[in-house]
Amino acid sequence: MAREKGVVLLDFWVSPFGQRVRIALAEKGVDYEYKEQDLINKSEHLLKSNPVYKKIPVLLRDGKPISESLIIVQYIDEVWSNKAPLLPAEPLARANARFWADFIDKKVYECGTRLWKLVGEEQEAAKKEFIEIFKLLQGELGDRKFFGGETFGFLDLALVPFVAWFYAYETFAKFSMDEECPKIVAWAKRCMERESVSKTLSDPNKVYEFVLFLKKKFGVEY
Amino acid sequence: MEEEKREKGVILLDFWVSPFSQRLKIAMDEKNVEFECIEEDIPNNKSQLLLKSNPVYKKIPVLIHDGKPICESMVILRYIDEVWPHQAPLLPSDPYSRAIASFWADFIDKKVYDLGTKIWMRSGEVQETAKQELLAVMKTLEGELGEKEFFGGDVFGFVDITLVPFYAWFHAYEIFAKFSFEEECPKIVAWAKRCMQRDSVCKALPEPKKVYEYLLDLKATYNLY
């Protein structure tokens, strides 16, 4: 089979997981072809490239696919190692970054989804949990400029795409991230000063409209 | 605040039946790393050291290296491989192969334990569905293994270590959900037996019978029949 040369990203515009990969590629100055996927009618290309999960993002390099956003980001970091290192060099710092990225992966999206999918008491519980998750992350950030310290890195890019969803979450679950976790909001603004981030993250209003569309689709009151 | 004196060396906060802990014992044995195992009383009497070392999840395993804790078995496995890289490297050296190994290890980590838990904890349709799903997972892994000796090829490595501790749970799953791994996924069983020929693996894994008895005890404690 003739393999398509170069870097191709199968992705969906609003996906925070896809955006992690886009930010990593931008930080490293890697040229790639972006292919927007229809998640309702999944393409043969997507199904063949990620037969296990059938999900985006998938990165293909010379036709060889890699799936799972944090695995893709680490691959990118290893292949284009000469520029903008994403993971720190030292094993303990790397372990710490991986631990918190895994924590984000386990908690943020799932809890965020409950914020718009549920109502009443269940939504209240999800909101409390969401704020707790970000307070823990705020604790980890401390007074540093980025999670990686002085430089923007792996953990920052693992988390920052979810910032575009704050407005939707705040509106549906009635709370304010600025009040609850001001350091996270300040960190997010610093991240947005980077072109790789500001050019990648979705407009919060568009995310809100997308979540509204999902609520209608799932018959959740709005 | 007084800086605590950091204890030198490697400590593993452990629980005898935990497959997550066993991954790390196997890895450190393969690399000839000396470590001290501290058995925790799970779940009712977790030590202060554990609660302090893993405040986020309060779970074992925790590796404490020169006083600094690392949590989450897959994170710890990568750490072990990076700190002791020269003996028995667990991950291949080229980035694409590393990504593929990471993918399969992550797949195993996401799927096997939770499905297995449904098999021993639940009954009826939930159990049956979990069994079918677990067998589908094993068949997918058989496809990835192919005709290779180990998931890494000729060399026992990262994916093998991630999966093999669950071999000690096969016996229990088979009894609770009435099936046979040997019949359903013979290649996985053959692979597991090859792994068990390694000292590091057969020393780390508990006896299947003891795992089954442990689960029977748990079911009685939580009134699950």
Tab-separated table of C-alpha atoms in Angstrom, chain A residues 52-53 64-68 71 74-75 78-79 91-92 94-95 98-100 102-103 106-107, chain B residues 56-57 68 70-72 75 78-79 82-83 95-96 98-100 102-104 106-107 110-111:
chain	number	residue	atom	x	y	z
A	52	VAL	CA	-9.451	-0.100	18.553
A	53	TYR	CA	-11.236	3.091	19.639
A	64	LYS	CA	1.666	5.020	10.169
A	65	PRO	CA	-1.004	5.904	12.728
A	66	ILE	CA	-0.687	6.778	16.421
A	67	SER	CA	-3.729	7.230	18.668
A	68	GLU	CA	-4.465	8.651	22.135
A	71	ILE	CA	0.758	9.287	23.563
A	74	GLN	CA	4.993	12.321	23.690
A	75	TYR	CA	5.771	10.873	20.254
A	78	GLU	CA	10.585	12.514	20.907
A	79	VAL	CA	10.650	12.851	17.122
A	91	PRO	CA	12.886	11.586	35.404
A	92	LEU	CA	11.130	12.750	38.592
A	94	ARG	CA	8.709	13.822	33.947
A	95	ALA	CA	6.898	11.416	36.273
A	98	ARG	CA	2.750	12.412	33.486
A	99	PHE	CA	0.937	11.880	36.800
A	100	TRP	CA	-0.948	15.163	36.552
A	102	ASP	CA	-3.128	11.352	33.624
A	103	PHE	CA	-5.177	12.958	36.442
A	106	LYS	CA	-9.174	10.706	34.109
A	107	LYS	CA	-11.186	13.577	35.567
B	56	VAL	CA	-4.596	12.613	45.505
B	57	TYR	CA	-5.703	8.979	45.240
B	68	LYS	CA	10.298	11.275	46.847
B	70	ILE	CA	5.775	8.613	42.543
B	71	CYS	CA	2.209	7.355	42.024
B	72	GLU	CA	0.194	5.502	39.356
B	75	VAL	CA	3.828	6.492	35.471
B	78	ARG	CA	8.157	4.762	32.869
B	79	TYR	CA	10.096	6.336	35.739
B	82	GLU	CA	14.223	6.089	32.759
B	83	VAL	CA	16.152	5.995	36.040
B	95	PRO	CA	9.754	6.670	18.917
B	96	TYR	CA	7.094	4.952	16.795
B	98	ARG	CA	7.496	3.324	21.867
B	99	ALA	CA	4.224	5.000	20.963
B	100	ILE	CA	2.703	1.656	19.911
B	102	SER	CA	2.472	2.890	25.154
B	103	PHE	CA	-0.830	2.589	23.288
B	104	TRP	CA	-1.256	-1.121	24.077
B	106	ASP	CA	-2.689	2.098	28.070
B	107	PHE	CA	-5.399	-0.084	26.431
B	110	LYS	CA	-8.037	1.121	30.747
B	111	LYS	CA	-9.867	-2.150	30.217
